[in-house]
Coordinates of C-alpha atoms in Angstrom, one line a residue:
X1 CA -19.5 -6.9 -23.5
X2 CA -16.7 -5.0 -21.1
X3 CA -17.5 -5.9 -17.8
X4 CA -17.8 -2.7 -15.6
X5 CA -14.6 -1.3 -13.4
X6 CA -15.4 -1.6 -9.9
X7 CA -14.1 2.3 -9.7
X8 CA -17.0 3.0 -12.5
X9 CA -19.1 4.1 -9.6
X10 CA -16.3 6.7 -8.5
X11 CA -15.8 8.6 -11.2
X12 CA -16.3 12.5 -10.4
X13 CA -15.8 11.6 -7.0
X14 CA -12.4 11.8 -5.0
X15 CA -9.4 9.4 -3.8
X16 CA -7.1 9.5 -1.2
X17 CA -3.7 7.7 -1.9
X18 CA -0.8 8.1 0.6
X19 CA 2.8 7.3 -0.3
X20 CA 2.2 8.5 -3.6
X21 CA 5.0 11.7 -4.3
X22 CA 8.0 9.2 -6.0
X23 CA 7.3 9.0 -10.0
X24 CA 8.3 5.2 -10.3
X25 CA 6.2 4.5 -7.1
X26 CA 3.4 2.3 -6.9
X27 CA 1.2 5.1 -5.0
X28 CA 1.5 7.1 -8.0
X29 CA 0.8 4.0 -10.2
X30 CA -2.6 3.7 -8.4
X31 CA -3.2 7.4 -8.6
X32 CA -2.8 7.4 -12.2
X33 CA -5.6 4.0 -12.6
X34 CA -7.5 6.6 -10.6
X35 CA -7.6 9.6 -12.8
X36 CA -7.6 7.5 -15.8
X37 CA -11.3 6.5 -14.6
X38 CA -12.5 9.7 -13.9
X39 CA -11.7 10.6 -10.0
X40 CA -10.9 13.1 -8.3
X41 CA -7.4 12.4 -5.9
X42 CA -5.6 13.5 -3.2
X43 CA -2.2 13.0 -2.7
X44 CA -0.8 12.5 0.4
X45 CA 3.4 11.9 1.6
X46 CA 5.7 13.8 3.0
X47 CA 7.9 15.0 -0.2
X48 CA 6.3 18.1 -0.6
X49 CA 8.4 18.8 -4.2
X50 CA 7.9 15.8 -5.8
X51 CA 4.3 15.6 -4.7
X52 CA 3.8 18.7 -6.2
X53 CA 5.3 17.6 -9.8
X54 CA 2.7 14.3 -9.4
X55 CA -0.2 16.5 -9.3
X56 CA 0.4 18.4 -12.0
X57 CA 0.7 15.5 -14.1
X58 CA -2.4 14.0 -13.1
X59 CA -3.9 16.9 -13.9
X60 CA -2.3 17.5 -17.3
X61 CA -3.0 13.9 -18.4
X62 CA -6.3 12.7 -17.1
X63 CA -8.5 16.2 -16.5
X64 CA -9.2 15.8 -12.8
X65 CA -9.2 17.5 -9.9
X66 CA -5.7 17.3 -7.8
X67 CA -5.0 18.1 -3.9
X68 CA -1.3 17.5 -2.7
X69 CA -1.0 17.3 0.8
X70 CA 2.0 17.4 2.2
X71 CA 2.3 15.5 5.4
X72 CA 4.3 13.6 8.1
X73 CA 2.1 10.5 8.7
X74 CA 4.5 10.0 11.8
X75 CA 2.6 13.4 13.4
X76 CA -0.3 12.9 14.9
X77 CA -1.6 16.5 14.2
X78 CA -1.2 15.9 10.5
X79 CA -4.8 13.5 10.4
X80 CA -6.4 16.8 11.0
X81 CA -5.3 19.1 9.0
X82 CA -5.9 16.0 6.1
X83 CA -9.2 15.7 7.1
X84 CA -9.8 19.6 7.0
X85 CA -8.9 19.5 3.7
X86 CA -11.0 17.3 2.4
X87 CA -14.0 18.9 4.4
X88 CA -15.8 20.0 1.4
X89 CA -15.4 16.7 -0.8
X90 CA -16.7 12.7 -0.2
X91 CA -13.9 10.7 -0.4
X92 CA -14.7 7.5 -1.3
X93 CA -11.3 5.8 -2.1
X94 CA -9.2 5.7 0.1
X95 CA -5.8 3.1 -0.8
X96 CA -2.7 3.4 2.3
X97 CA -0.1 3.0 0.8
X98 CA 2.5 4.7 2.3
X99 CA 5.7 3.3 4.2
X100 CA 9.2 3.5 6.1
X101 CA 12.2 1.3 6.2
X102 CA 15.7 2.4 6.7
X103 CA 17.7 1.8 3.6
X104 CA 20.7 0.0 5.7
X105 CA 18.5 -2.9 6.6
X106 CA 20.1 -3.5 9.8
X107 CA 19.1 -6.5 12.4
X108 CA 16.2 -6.3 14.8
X109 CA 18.4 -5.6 17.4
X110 CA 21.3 -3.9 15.8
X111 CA 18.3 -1.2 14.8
X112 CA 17.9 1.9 17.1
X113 CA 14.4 2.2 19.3
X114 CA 13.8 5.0 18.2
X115 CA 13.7 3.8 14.4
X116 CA 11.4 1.2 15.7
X117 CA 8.9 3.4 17.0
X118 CA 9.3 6.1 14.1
X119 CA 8.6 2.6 11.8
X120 CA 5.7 1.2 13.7
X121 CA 4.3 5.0 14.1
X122 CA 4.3 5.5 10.0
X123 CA 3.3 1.7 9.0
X124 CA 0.9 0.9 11.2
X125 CA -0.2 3.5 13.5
X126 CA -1.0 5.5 10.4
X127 CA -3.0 3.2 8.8
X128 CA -4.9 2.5 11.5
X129 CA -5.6 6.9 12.1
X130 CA -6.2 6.9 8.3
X131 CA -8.7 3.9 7.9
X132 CA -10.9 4.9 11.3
X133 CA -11.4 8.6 10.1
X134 CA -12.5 7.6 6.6
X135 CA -13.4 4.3 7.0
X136 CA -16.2 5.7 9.5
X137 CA -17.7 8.6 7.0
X138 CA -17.9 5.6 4.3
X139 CA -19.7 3.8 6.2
X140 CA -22.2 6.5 7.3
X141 CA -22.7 7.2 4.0
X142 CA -23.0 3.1 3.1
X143 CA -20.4 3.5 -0.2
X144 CA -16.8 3.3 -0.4
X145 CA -14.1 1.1 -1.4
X146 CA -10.5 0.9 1.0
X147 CA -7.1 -0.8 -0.3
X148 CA -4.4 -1.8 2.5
X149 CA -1.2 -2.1 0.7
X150 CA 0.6 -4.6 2.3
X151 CA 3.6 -7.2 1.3
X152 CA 4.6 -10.7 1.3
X153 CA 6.8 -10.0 4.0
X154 CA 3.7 -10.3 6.2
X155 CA 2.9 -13.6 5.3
X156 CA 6.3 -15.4 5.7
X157 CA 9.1 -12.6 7.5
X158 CA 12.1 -11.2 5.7
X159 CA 15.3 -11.0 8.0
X160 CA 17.1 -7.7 7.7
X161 CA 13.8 -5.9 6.9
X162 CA 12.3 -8.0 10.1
X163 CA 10.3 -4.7 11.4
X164 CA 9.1 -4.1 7.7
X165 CA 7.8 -7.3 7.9
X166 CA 6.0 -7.3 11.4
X167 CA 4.6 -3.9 10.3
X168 CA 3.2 -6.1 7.1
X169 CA 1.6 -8.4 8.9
X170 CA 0.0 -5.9 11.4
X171 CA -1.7 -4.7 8.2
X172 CA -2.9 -8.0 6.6
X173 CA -4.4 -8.5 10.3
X174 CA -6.5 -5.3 10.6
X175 CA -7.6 -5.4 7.1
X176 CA -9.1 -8.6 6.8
X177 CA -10.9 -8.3 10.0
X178 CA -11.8 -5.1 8.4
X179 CA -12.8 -6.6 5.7
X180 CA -15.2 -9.1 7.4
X181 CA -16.7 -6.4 9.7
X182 CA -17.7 -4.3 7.0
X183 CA -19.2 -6.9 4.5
X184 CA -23.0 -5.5 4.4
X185 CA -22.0 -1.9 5.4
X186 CA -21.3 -1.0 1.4
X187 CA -17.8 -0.5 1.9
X188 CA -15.2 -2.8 0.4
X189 CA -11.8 -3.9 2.0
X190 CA -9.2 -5.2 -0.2
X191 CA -6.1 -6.2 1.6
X192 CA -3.0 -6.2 -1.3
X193 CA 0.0 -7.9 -0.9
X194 CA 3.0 -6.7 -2.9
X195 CA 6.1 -8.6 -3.5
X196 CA 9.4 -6.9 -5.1
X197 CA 8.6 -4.1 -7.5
X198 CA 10.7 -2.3 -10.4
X199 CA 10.4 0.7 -8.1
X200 CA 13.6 1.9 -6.6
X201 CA 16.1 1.5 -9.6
X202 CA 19.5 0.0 -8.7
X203 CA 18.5 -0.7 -5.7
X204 CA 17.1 -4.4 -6.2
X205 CA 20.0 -5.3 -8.8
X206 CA 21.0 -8.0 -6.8
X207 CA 17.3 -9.5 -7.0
X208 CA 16.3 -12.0 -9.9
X209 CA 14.5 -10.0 -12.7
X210 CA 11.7 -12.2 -13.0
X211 CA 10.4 -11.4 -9.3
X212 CA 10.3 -7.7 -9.6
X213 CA 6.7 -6.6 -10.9
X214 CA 5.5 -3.3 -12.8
X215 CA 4.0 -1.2 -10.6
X216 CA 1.4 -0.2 -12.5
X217 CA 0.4 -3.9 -13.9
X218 CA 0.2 -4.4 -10.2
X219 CA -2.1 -1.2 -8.8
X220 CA -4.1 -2.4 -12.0
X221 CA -4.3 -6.2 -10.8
X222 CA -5.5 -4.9 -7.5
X223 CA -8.4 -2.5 -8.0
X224 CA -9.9 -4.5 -10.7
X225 CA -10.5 -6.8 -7.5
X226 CA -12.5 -4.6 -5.6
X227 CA -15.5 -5.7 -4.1
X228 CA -14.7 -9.0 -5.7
X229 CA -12.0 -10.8 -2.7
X230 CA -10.9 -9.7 0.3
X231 CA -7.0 -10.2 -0.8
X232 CA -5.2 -10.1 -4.1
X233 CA -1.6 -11.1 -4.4
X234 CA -0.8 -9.4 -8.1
X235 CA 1.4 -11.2 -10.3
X236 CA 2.6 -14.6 -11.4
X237 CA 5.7 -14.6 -9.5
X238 CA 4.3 -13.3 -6.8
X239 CA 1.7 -15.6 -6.7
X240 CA 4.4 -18.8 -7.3
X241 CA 6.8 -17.3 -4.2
X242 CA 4.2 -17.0 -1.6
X243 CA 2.9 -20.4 -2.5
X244 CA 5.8 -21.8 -2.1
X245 CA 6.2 -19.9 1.4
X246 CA 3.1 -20.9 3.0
X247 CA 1.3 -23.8 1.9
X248 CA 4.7 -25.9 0.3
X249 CA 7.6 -25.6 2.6
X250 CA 7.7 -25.5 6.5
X251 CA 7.4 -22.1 8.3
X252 CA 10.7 -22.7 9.7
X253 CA 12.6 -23.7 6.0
X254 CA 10.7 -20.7 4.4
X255 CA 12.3 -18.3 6.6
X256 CA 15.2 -20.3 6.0
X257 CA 14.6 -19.5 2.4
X258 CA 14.1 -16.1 3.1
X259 CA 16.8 -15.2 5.3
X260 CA 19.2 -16.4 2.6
X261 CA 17.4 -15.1 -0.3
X262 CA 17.2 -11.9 1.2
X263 CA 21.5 -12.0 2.3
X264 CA 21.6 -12.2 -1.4
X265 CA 20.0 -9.5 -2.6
X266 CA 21.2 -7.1 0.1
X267 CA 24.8 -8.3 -0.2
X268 CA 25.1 -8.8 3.4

């Protein structure tokens, strides 16, 4: 006999999954896992188009009900105006996965301030104004389940993507201390963290094939760990990297590692 999904006990109720407008993204990859079981979702990023063409294929394929919300996540006044339009519904899923990085991966210090702030304001500060506002109604209500997207990045840093990275880590911080402050209040707290993913096209060329993971093998991976650990790192190669990184080499030969693996794939 099966055993049963941890998002069995969702279904007719509603999600919330940010970063989840591009069609090869992993936000949409969970979003579909989602409607596929029978809940309800909202999507929430800022491409108001694409986001748009996302809904109406959830809708078409899996019956549910769809909300696209269109939203800077770098405004403060958007939380809001999300929350107001979810008044009417529970949400009980809620999975952050949005993010920012500039595409020119420049150096720490090479970087503007002002991309900085608009990077710490999107993948951190964000997460933190999502998780609070519907973090607290799931736990009035004693039922819910959250997913922090993170990365590997936050375990061992990637030079060139350095302020990715330090975002990352932020979020594997909060949400395992998360997780441990909510263990008897009925919500769960699974922190994910992603390594590459087959999601941006030509962009990862220059990475080796075998690291980059399906997107939706890896939303899969994740939710079916829901209420069973606190983390999940999907995939084998995923799995074998960040080994490697943090309990074989030294933290200062693993960034090392990094630094060179990473002026490989980036051409720099």
């Amino acid at each position: 006999m099966t055993a049963p999904h941890p998002l069995d006990r969702y279904a007719g109720s509603w999600a919330l999954v940010t970063g989840s407008a591009r069609e090869m993204g992993l936000g949409f990859a969970f979003a579909q896992q989602l409607g596929a079981r029978g809940i309800n979702i909202a999507l929430v990023d800022i491409l108001a188009d694409d986001l748009e063409m996302r809904a109406a294929e959830l809708r078409a394929t899996y019956s549910v009900e769809v909300r696209p919300i269109a939203a800077d996540l770098a405004d403060l006044s958007a939380y809001p105006r999300i929350v107001e339009a979810l008044s009417d519904v529970h949400v009980d899923v809620l999975i952050c996965d949005h993010m920012y990085t500039p595409k020119e991966t420049p150096k720490i210090l090479d970087m503007s301030l002002d991309m900085h702030n608009a990077m710490i304001d999107i993948n951190a500060r964000a997460y933190v104004n999502l998780i609070h506002r519907f973090g607290n109604m799931m736990t009035s209500r004693g039922k819910g389940a959250i997913v922090i997207v993170s990365s590997g990045g936050g375990l061992i840093p990637a030079p060139y993507t350095g302020a990715y990275a330090a975002n990352k880590g932020f979020q594997i911080i909060f949400g395992e201390a998360l997780w441990y402050e909510t263990r008897n209040t009925g919500v769960d707290v699974l922190v994910m963290v992603a390594g590459l993913m087959d999601t941006q096209g030509e962009a990862l060329a220059r990475y080796p094939k075998w690291q980059l993971a399906d997107p939706n093998d890896a939303a899969a991976q994740t939710l079916r760990q829901i209420g069973h650990r606190h983390m999940v790192i999907p995939g084998r190669a995923n799995r074998l990297v960040n080994v490697l990184n943090t309990r074989v080499l030294t933290r200062r030969r693993a960034i090392k590692q990094m630094g060179a693996f990473m002026e490989s794939g980036l051409g720099k």
